[in-house]
Amino acid sequence: MPGAVFLRGDRVTLRTLEREDVDFVHEHKNPPGVRRSFIWPYPENRDDVEEFLFEEDDGTSLLACVEGEDDDPEPVGQVGFSVEDRTRAAEIGVWIARPYWGEGYGTEACERFVDYAFDERNVHRMSARVMDGNAGSRRIWEKLGFEHEGVLRDAEFMGGEYRDMHVYGVLEDEWRERDDR
Amino acid sequence: MPGAVFLPGDRVSLHTIEEADLEVLNRNVNDPRVRRPMTSASVTTMTETQEFYENVVCDDDGVNLLICVDGDDGEDDSDDDGDEDESDGDPEAVGDVALFDVDERTRSAEVAIALDPEHWGNGYATAASRLLVAYAFDERNLHRLQARVMATNEASRRIWEKLGFVHEGRIREDQFDDGEYRDTHYFGLLESEWRAGND
């Protein structure tokens, strides 16, 4: 049973990550589709996952859940960010388990999370990076009104070739204007 | 007396950083003219520079080198009487260069430079950076180098443009200096471009 609700969206709730979520994360982060989306080509066993989730404390990370059978929350992915104290610049990252792709859960989870970053954490700027070829992830930032700010050429390697990294960013005032629409 | 020459050049050479050089590094990293464009607002004590020496210079995947000007480069001093003065001949330490965030898998790294403001305007930064870039591609087998420059820092931007780095993006307001949020320019250079430019 996933942890307490921390942020609530229409379909997606963002909950505290608990020890019992390790199995979900472990199972769904390792397969190629997902691990390619956040560019981590290394196997992660349960201990690695647990260490990553609970022993690195320089960011904030939440479990994204939807309503499952019997109204129980069903985990679908993870969203998190890290902030630089002085510049108030943050970077967001997200992944959604393969069976739940194409439902817009990633977009909803990120939208709610970016709200939180600007409204509660006093972030000035939110960045997101996407590897070339990851159309699903790019669409999230474009739908949310992030601006495409640059292309770091050949900065990644996947599928046997060097790939560009796209950098997206949204500023606090842009996000608020969008919210006012 | 600086450490051994690691990358010799015409006007500047890059030497190993020794404990005796830490004062130059510490002075630069605290000088507002140097640290602010490098986006550091932190106080760095000699103790911390000592730790930097132990943890980064001596024990890291990156490369940190001391920029030295030949004592007879002719930039300095005053006396044109032809006499040897005490600085003549000895290489003078003017700053440091770094190859850092080396990612062995993607063959990419970032470059950065800090130069004593007393020695600005002589092309030393470009000369030193050129040596480091050549080393990164020729000896370290890197595929891509990145340099970041705050939008207000024209002098630094020119270094990377002269070396053929391509402007890849302008990341808005991710830095803060002089009371305002500032943009950062991202520059990148690929191995193939470097080779084409040096043929």
CSV table of C-alpha atoms in Angstrom, one decimal:
chain,number,residue,atom,x,y,z
A,1,MET,CA,0.0,0.0,0.0
A,2,PRO,CA,1.7,3.2,-1.2
A,3,GLY,CA,2.5,6.1,1.2
A,4,ALA,CA,0.6,9.2,2.1
A,5,VAL,CA,-0.7,11.6,-0.5
A,6,PHE,CA,1.5,14.6,-0.8
A,7,LEU,CA,0.2,16.2,-4.0
A,8,ARG,CA,-3.2,15.5,-5.6
A,9,GLY,CA,-4.1,15.8,-9.3
A,10,ASP,CA,-7.2,14.8,-11.2
A,11,ARG,CA,-6.2,11.3,-11.9
A,12,VAL,CA,-2.7,11.1,-10.4
A,13,THR,CA,-1.7,11.4,-6.8
A,14,LEU,CA,1.9,11.9,-5.8
A,15,ARG,CA,2.8,10.1,-2.6
A,16,THR,CA,5.7,9.7,-0.3
A,17,LEU,CA,8.0,6.9,-1.3
A,18,GLU,CA,8.1,4.0,1.1
A,19,ARG,CA,10.2,0.8,1.5
A,20,GLU,CA,7.4,-1.2,0.1
A,21,ASP,CA,7.6,0.7,-3.2
A,22,VAL,CA,11.1,-0.6,-3.8
A,23,ASP,CA,9.8,-3.7,-5.6
A,24,PHE,CA,7.7,-1.6,-8.0
A,25,VAL,CA,10.6,0.7,-8.8
A,26,HIS,CA,13.0,-2.2,-9.1
A,27,GLU,CA,10.8,-4.1,-11.5
A,28,HIS,CA,9.9,-1.2,-13.7
A,29,LYS,CA,13.1,0.9,-13.9
A,30,ASN,CA,15.3,-1.9,-15.2
A,31,PRO,CA,13.6,-2.8,-18.5
A,32,PRO,CA,15.1,-1.2,-21.6
A,33,GLY,CA,12.1,1.1,-22.4
A,34,VAL,CA,12.2,2.9,-19.1
A,35,ARG,CA,15.9,2.9,-18.3
A,36,ARG,CA,16.6,4.3,-21.8
A,37,SER,CA,14.1,7.1,-21.1
A,38,PHE,CA,16.3,8.4,-18.2
A,39,ILE,CA,19.5,7.1,-19.6
A,40,TRP,CA,20.9,4.8,-17.0
A,41,PRO,CA,22.3,1.8,-18.7
A,42,TYR,CA,23.3,0.0,-15.5
A,43,PRO,CA,21.5,-2.8,-13.8
A,44,GLU,CA,20.1,-1.8,-10.4
A,45,ASN,CA,19.3,-4.5,-7.9
A,46,ARG,CA,17.0,-4.0,-5.0
A,47,ASP,CA,19.8,-2.7,-2.8
A,48,ASP,CA,20.8,-0.2,-5.4
A,49,VAL,CA,17.2,1.0,-5.8
A,50,GLU,CA,16.8,1.2,-2.0
A,51,GLU,CA,20.0,3.2,-1.6
A,52,PHE,CA,19.0,5.5,-4.5
A,53,LEU,CA,15.6,6.2,-3.0
A,54,PHE,CA,16.3,6.6,0.6
A,55,GLU,CA,20.0,7.5,1.1
A,56,GLU,CA,20.4,10.3,-1.4
A,57,ASP,CA,18.8,13.3,0.2
A,58,ASP,CA,19.7,16.1,-2.1
A,59,GLY,CA,16.4,16.1,-3.8
A,60,THR,CA,12.7,15.4,-3.5
A,61,SER,CA,11.1,12.4,-5.1
A,62,LEU,CA,7.5,11.2,-5.1
A,63,LEU,CA,5.6,8.1,-6.3
A,64,ALA,CA,3.0,8.7,-8.9
A,65,CYS,CA,-0.2,6.7,-8.5
A,66,VAL,CA,-3.5,6.3,-10.2
A,67,GLU,CA,-6.7,4.7,-8.9
A,68,GLY,CA,-6.4,1.0,-9.3
A,69,GLU,CA,-8.7,-1.9,-8.6
A,70,ASP,CA,-11.0,-1.5,-5.5
A,71,ASP,CA,-10.0,2.2,-5.5
A,72,ASP,CA,-6.6,1.2,-4.2
A,73,PRO,CA,-3.7,3.5,-5.4
A,74,GLU,CA,-1.7,1.8,-8.1
A,75,PRO,CA,1.9,3.0,-8.6
A,76,VAL,CA,2.7,4.1,-12.2
A,77,GLY,CA,6.0,5.9,-11.9
A,78,GLN,CA,8.1,8.4,-10.1
A,79,VAL,CA,8.8,12.1,-10.4
A,80,GLY,CA,11.4,14.2,-8.6
A,81,PHE,CA,13.7,17.2,-8.7
A,82,SER,CA,16.8,18.8,-7.2
A,83,VAL,CA,17.2,22.5,-6.5
A,84,GLU,CA,20.3,24.6,-6.2
A,85,ASP,CA,19.9,26.7,-3.1
A,86,ARG,CA,21.4,29.9,-4.2
A,87,THR,CA,20.2,30.2,-7.8
A,88,ARG,CA,16.8,28.7,-7.2
A,89,ALA,CA,17.4,26.6,-10.4
A,90,ALA,CA,15.9,23.1,-10.4
A,91,GLU,CA,15.8,20.1,-12.7
A,92,ILE,CA,12.9,17.7,-12.9
A,93,GLY,CA,13.0,14.1,-13.8
A,94,VAL,CA,10.2,11.6,-14.4
A,95,TRP,CA,9.7,8.0,-15.5
A,96,ILE,CA,6.5,6.0,-16.1
A,97,ALA,CA,6.3,2.2,-16.0
A,98,ARG,CA,5.9,0.7,-19.5
A,99,PRO,CA,2.4,-0.6,-19.0
A,100,TYR,CA,1.1,2.9,-18.2
A,101,TRP,CA,2.6,4.8,-21.2
A,102,GLY,CA,0.3,6.8,-23.4
A,103,GLU,CA,-2.2,7.8,-20.8
A,104,GLY,CA,-0.9,11.3,-20.0
A,105,TYR,CA,0.1,10.2,-16.5
A,106,GLY,CA,3.6,11.6,-16.9
A,107,THR,CA,2.3,15.0,-18.0
A,108,GLU,CA,-0.2,15.2,-15.2
A,109,ALA,CA,2.4,14.1,-12.5
A,110,CYS,CA,4.9,16.7,-13.8
A,111,GLU,CA,2.4,19.5,-14.0
A,112,ARG,CA,1.4,19.0,-10.4
A,113,PHE,CA,5.0,18.7,-9.4
A,114,VAL,CA,6.1,21.9,-11.2
A,115,ASP,CA,3.2,23.7,-9.4
A,116,TYR,CA,4.6,22.5,-6.2
A,117,ALA,CA,8.2,23.6,-7.1
A,118,PHE,CA,7.1,27.1,-7.9
A,119,ASP,CA,4.4,27.5,-5.3
A,120,GLU,CA,6.0,25.9,-2.3
A,121,ARG,CA,9.7,25.6,-2.9
A,122,ASN,CA,10.3,29.1,-4.3
A,123,VAL,CA,12.1,27.8,-7.4
A,124,HIS,CA,12.9,30.4,-10.0
A,125,ARG,CA,13.6,28.1,-13.0
A,126,MET,CA,12.8,24.5,-13.8
A,127,SER,CA,14.8,22.6,-16.4
A,128,ALA,CA,14.2,19.3,-18.1
A,129,ARG,CA,16.6,17.3,-20.3
A,130,VAL,CA,15.5,14.8,-23.0
A,131,MET,CA,17.5,12.6,-25.2
A,132,ASP,CA,16.9,12.9,-28.9
A,133,GLY,CA,14.5,10.1,-29.9
A,134,ASN,CA,12.5,10.2,-26.7
A,135,ALA,CA,9.4,11.7,-28.2
A,136,GLY,CA,7.1,10.8,-25.3
A,137,SER,CA,9.2,12.7,-22.8
A,138,ARG,CA,9.6,15.7,-25.1
A,139,ARG,CA,5.9,16.0,-25.5
A,140,ILE,CA,5.5,16.3,-21.7
A,141,TRP,CA,7.6,19.5,-21.6
A,142,GLU,CA,6.2,20.9,-24.8
A,143,LYS,CA,2.6,20.4,-23.5
A,144,LEU,CA,3.5,22.1,-20.2
A,145,GLY,CA,4.9,25.1,-22.0
A,146,PHE,CA,8.6,24.6,-21.4
A,147,GLU,CA,10.8,26.5,-23.9
A,148,HIS,CA,13.3,24.6,-25.9
A,149,GLU,CA,16.5,26.3,-25.0
A,150,GLY,CA,19.3,24.3,-26.5
A,151,VAL,CA,20.7,21.1,-28.0
A,152,LEU,CA,23.8,19.6,-26.5
A,153,ARG,CA,25.1,17.7,-29.5
A,154,ASP,CA,26.2,14.1,-29.0
A,155,ALA,CA,26.1,14.5,-25.3
A,156,GLU,CA,24.6,11.0,-24.7
A,157,PHE,CA,25.1,7.5,-26.1
A,158,MET,CA,22.3,5.0,-26.6
A,159,GLY,CA,21.5,2.3,-29.1
A,160,GLY,CA,25.0,2.2,-30.5
A,161,GLU,CA,25.2,5.9,-31.3
A,162,TYR,CA,25.8,9.3,-29.8
A,163,ARG,CA,22.6,11.3,-29.3
A,164,ASP,CA,21.8,14.9,-28.8
A,165,MET,CA,20.3,16.1,-25.5
A,166,HIS,CA,17.6,18.7,-25.6
A,167,VAL,CA,17.3,21.2,-22.8
A,168,TYR,CA,14.0,22.7,-21.9
A,169,GLY,CA,13.2,25.3,-19.3
A,170,VAL,CA,10.4,27.3,-17.8
A,171,LEU,CA,10.6,30.4,-15.6
A,172,GLU,CA,8.4,31.1,-12.6
A,173,ASP,CA,6.6,34.0,-14.2
A,174,GLU,CA,5.9,32.0,-17.4
A,175,TRP,CA,4.4,29.2,-15.3
A,176,ARG,CA,2.2,31.6,-13.4
A,177,GLU,CA,1.0,33.3,-16.7
A,178,ARG,CA,0.1,29.8,-18.0
A,179,ASP,CA,-1.8,29.1,-14.8
A,180,ASP,CA,-3.8,32.2,-15.2
A,181,ARG,CA,-5.0,31.3,-18.6
B,1,MET,CA,58.8,26.7,-8.6
B,2,PRO,CA,55.8,25.0,-10.3
B,3,GLY,CA,55.6,21.3,-10.8
B,4,ALA,CA,56.6,19.3,-13.9
B,5,VAL,CA,55.5,20.4,-17.4
B,6,PHE,CA,52.6,18.2,-18.5
B,7,LEU,CA,51.5,20.0,-21.7
B,8,PRO,CA,54.1,22.3,-23.1
B,9,GLY,CA,53.1,25.2,-25.3
B,10,ASP,CA,54.6,28.3,-26.9
B,11,ARG,CA,53.4,31.0,-24.7
B,12,VAL,CA,52.0,29.1,-21.8
B,13,SER,CA,52.6,25.6,-20.5
B,14,LEU,CA,50.4,23.5,-18.3
B,15,HIS,CA,52.2,22.1,-15.3
B,16,THR,CA,51.1,19.6,-12.5
B,17,ILE,CA,49.6,21.4,-9.5
B,18,GLU,CA,51.7,21.0,-6.4
B,19,GLU,CA,50.9,21.9,-2.8
B,20,ALA,CA,53.1,24.9,-3.1
B,21,ASP,CA,50.8,26.4,-5.8
B,22,LEU,CA,47.7,26.4,-3.8
B,23,GLU,CA,48.0,30.0,-2.8
B,24,VAL,CA,47.6,31.1,-6.4
B,25,LEU,CA,44.5,28.9,-6.8
B,26,ASN,CA,43.0,30.2,-3.6
B,27,ARG,CA,43.6,33.8,-4.5
B,28,ASN,CA,41.9,33.3,-7.8
B,29,VAL,CA,38.9,31.5,-6.5
B,30,ASN,CA,38.2,34.2,-4.0
B,31,ASP,CA,38.8,37.2,-6.3
B,32,PRO,CA,35.4,38.5,-7.3
B,33,ARG,CA,36.6,39.2,-10.8
B,34,VAL,CA,37.4,35.5,-11.2
B,35,ARG,CA,34.8,33.7,-9.0
B,36,ARG,CA,31.8,35.7,-10.0
B,37,PRO,CA,32.0,34.8,-13.7
B,38,MET,CA,32.6,31.2,-12.6
B,39,THR,CA,29.3,31.4,-10.7
B,40,SER,CA,30.9,30.9,-7.3
B,41,ALA,CA,29.5,33.0,-4.4
B,42,SER,CA,31.3,30.9,-1.8
B,43,VAL,CA,34.1,31.8,0.5
B,44,THR,CA,37.0,29.4,0.0
B,45,THR,CA,39.5,29.1,2.8
B,46,MET,CA,43.0,27.8,2.4
B,47,THR,CA,41.8,24.7,4.3
B,48,GLU,CA,39.2,24.1,1.6
B,49,THR,CA,41.7,24.7,-1.2
B,50,GLN,CA,43.9,22.1,0.5
B,51,GLU,CA,40.9,19.7,0.5
B,52,PHE,CA,40.3,20.5,-3.1
B,53,TYR,CA,43.9,19.6,-3.7
B,54,GLU,CA,43.7,16.3,-1.9
B,55,ASN,CA,40.2,15.3,-3.1
B,56,VAL,CA,40.1,16.6,-6.7
B,57,VAL,CA,43.6,17.5,-7.9
B,58,CYS,CA,45.2,14.3,-6.5
B,59,ASP,CA,42.3,11.9,-6.5
B,60,ASP,CA,39.7,12.4,-9.3
B,61,ASP,CA,39.0,11.3,-12.8
B,62,GLY,CA,39.3,14.9,-14.0
B,63,VAL,CA,42.5,16.8,-14.8
B,64,ASN,CA,43.6,20.0,-13.1
B,65,LEU,CA,46.7,21.8,-14.4
B,66,LEU,CA,48.5,25.0,-13.5
B,67,ILE,CA,48.8,27.6,-16.2
B,68,CYS,CA,52.4,29.0,-16.3
B,69,VAL,CA,53.8,31.8,-18.4
B,70,ASP,CA,57.5,31.5,-19.3
B,71,GLY,CA,59.5,33.9,-17.4
B,72,ASP,CA,60.8,35.4,-20.6
B,73,ASP,CA,57.4,35.7,-22.3
B,74,GLY,CA,58.1,39.5,-22.2
B,75,GLU,CA,54.7,40.5,-20.9
B,76,ASP,CA,56.0,41.4,-17.5
B,77,ASP,CA,58.1,43.8,-16.1
B,78,SER,CA,59.5,47.0,-16.5
B,79,ASP,CA,63.2,46.7,-16.9
B,80,ASP,CA,64.4,46.9,-20.4
B,81,ASP,CA,67.9,47.2,-19.3
B,82,GLY,CA,68.5,43.6,-20.5
B,83,ASP,CA,69.6,42.5,-17.1
B,84,GLU,CA,68.4,39.3,-15.7
B,85,ASP,CA,65.9,39.9,-13.0
B,86,GLU,CA,64.9,37.3,-10.5
B,87,SER,CA,61.6,36.4,-12.3
B,88,ASP,CA,63.4,35.7,-15.6
B,89,GLY,CA,63.5,32.2,-16.6
B,90,ASP,CA,61.2,30.8,-14.0
B,91,PRO,CA,57.7,29.9,-15.2
B,92,GLU,CA,55.1,32.1,-13.4
B,93,ALA,CA,51.8,30.5,-12.3
B,94,VAL,CA,48.9,32.6,-13.5
B,95,GLY,CA,45.9,30.3,-13.1
B,96,ASP,CA,44.5,26.8,-13.6
B,97,VAL,CA,42.5,24.8,-16.1
B,98,ALA,CA,40.2,21.9,-15.4
B,99,LEU,CA,38.8,19.0,-17.4
B,100,PHE,CA,36.0,17.8,-15.1
B,101,ASP,CA,32.8,15.8,-15.1
B,102,VAL,CA,34.5,13.3,-17.3
B,103,ASP,CA,31.9,10.7,-18.3
B,104,GLU,CA,33.8,7.6,-19.4
B,105,ARG,CA,30.7,6.1,-21.0
B,106,THR,CA,29.6,9.0,-23.1
B,107,ARG,CA,33.2,10.2,-23.7
B,108,SER,CA,32.3,13.7,-22.7
B,109,ALA,CA,33.7,16.2,-20.3
B,110,GLU,CA,33.5,19.9,-19.4
B,111,VAL,CA,36.3,22.4,-19.5
B,112,ALA,CA,36.9,25.5,-17.3
B,113,ILE,CA,39.6,28.0,-16.7
B,114,ALA,CA,40.5,30.6,-14.0
B,115,LEU,CA,43.1,33.2,-14.8
B,116,ASP,CA,44.6,35.9,-12.5
B,117,PRO,CA,43.1,39.2,-13.7
B,118,GLU,CA,46.6,40.8,-13.7
B,119,HIS,CA,47.3,38.6,-16.7
B,120,TRP,CA,44.1,39.1,-18.7
B,121,GLY,CA,44.2,40.3,-22.2
B,122,ASN,CA,47.3,38.5,-23.3
B,123,GLY,CA,45.7,35.5,-24.9
B,124,TYR,CA,46.9,33.1,-22.1
B,125,ALA,CA,43.4,31.7,-21.5
B,126,THR,CA,42.9,30.8,-25.1
B,127,ALA,CA,46.4,29.3,-25.3
B,128,ALA,CA,45.9,27.3,-22.2
B,129,SER,CA,42.5,26.1,-23.2
B,130,ARG,CA,43.8,25.0,-26.6
B,131,LEU,CA,46.4,22.8,-24.9
B,132,LEU,CA,43.7,21.2,-22.7
B,133,VAL,CA,41.3,20.6,-25.6
B,134,ALA,CA,43.9,19.0,-27.7
B,135,TYR,CA,44.9,16.7,-24.8
B,136,ALA,CA,41.2,15.8,-24.2
B,137,PHE,CA,40.8,14.6,-27.8
B,138,ASP,CA,44.3,13.3,-28.6
B,139,GLU,CA,45.1,11.5,-25.4
B,140,ARG,CA,41.9,11.0,-23.4
B,141,ASN,CA,39.9,9.8,-26.4
B,142,LEU,CA,37.0,12.1,-25.5
B,143,HIS,CA,34.1,12.6,-28.0
B,144,ARG,CA,32.6,15.9,-26.8
B,145,LEU,CA,33.7,18.8,-24.7
B,146,GLN,CA,31.4,21.3,-23.1
B,147,ALA,CA,32.0,24.8,-21.8
B,148,ARG,CA,29.5,27.0,-20.0
B,149,VAL,CA,29.7,30.8,-19.9
B,150,MET,CA,27.5,33.3,-18.1
B,151,ALA,CA,25.8,35.6,-20.6
B,152,THR,CA,27.6,38.6,-19.2
B,153,ASN,CA,31.1,37.1,-19.6
B,154,GLU,CA,32.1,38.2,-23.1
B,155,ALA,CA,35.8,37.5,-22.6
B,156,SER,CA,35.3,33.9,-21.7
B,157,ARG,CA,32.8,33.4,-24.5
B,158,ARG,CA,35.5,34.5,-27.0
B,159,ILE,CA,37.9,31.8,-25.8
B,160,TRP,CA,35.6,29.0,-26.8
B,161,GLU,CA,34.5,30.6,-30.0
B,162,LYS,CA,38.1,31.0,-31.0
B,163,LEU,CA,38.7,27.4,-30.4
B,164,GLY,CA,35.8,26.4,-32.6
B,165,PHE,CA,33.2,25.5,-30.0
B,166,VAL,CA,29.6,25.7,-31.3
B,167,HIS,CA,27.0,27.7,-29.4
B,168,GLU,CA,24.4,25.1,-28.5
B,169,GLY,CA,21.9,26.9,-26.4
B,170,ARG,CA,21.0,29.7,-24.0
B,171,ILE,CA,19.7,28.5,-20.8
B,172,ARG,CA,17.6,31.2,-19.3
B,173,GLU,CA,18.1,32.6,-15.8
B,174,ASP,CA,19.8,29.6,-14.3
B,175,GLN,CA,22.5,31.8,-12.6
B,176,PHE,CA,22.4,34.7,-10.3
B,177,ASP,CA,24.9,37.5,-10.2
B,178,ASP,CA,25.0,41.2,-9.4
B,179,GLY,CA,21.5,41.1,-8.1
B,180,GLU,CA,19.9,39.5,-11.2
B,181,TYR,CA,19.2,36.2,-12.7
B,182,ARG,CA,21.5,35.5,-15.6
B,183,ASP,CA,21.4,33.3,-18.6
B,184,THR,CA,24.1,30.7,-19.3
B,185,HIS,CA,25.5,30.0,-22.8
B,186,TYR,CA,26.3,26.4,-23.6
B,187,PHE,CA,29.1,25.6,-26.0
B,188,GLY,CA,30.1,22.2,-27.3
B,189,LEU,CA,32.9,20.9,-29.5
B,190,LEU,CA,33.0,17.4,-31.0
B,191,GLU,CA,36.2,15.5,-31.7
B,192,SER,CA,35.5,15.5,-35.5
B,193,GLU,CA,35.1,19.3,-35.5
B,194,TRP,CA,38.3,19.8,-33.6
B,195,ARG,CA,40.2,17.6,-36.1
B,196,ALA,CA,38.7,19.3,-39.1
B,197,GLY,CA,39.7,22.6,-37.7
B,198,ASN,CA,43.3,21.5,-37.1
B,199,ASP,CA,43.9,19.9,-40.5
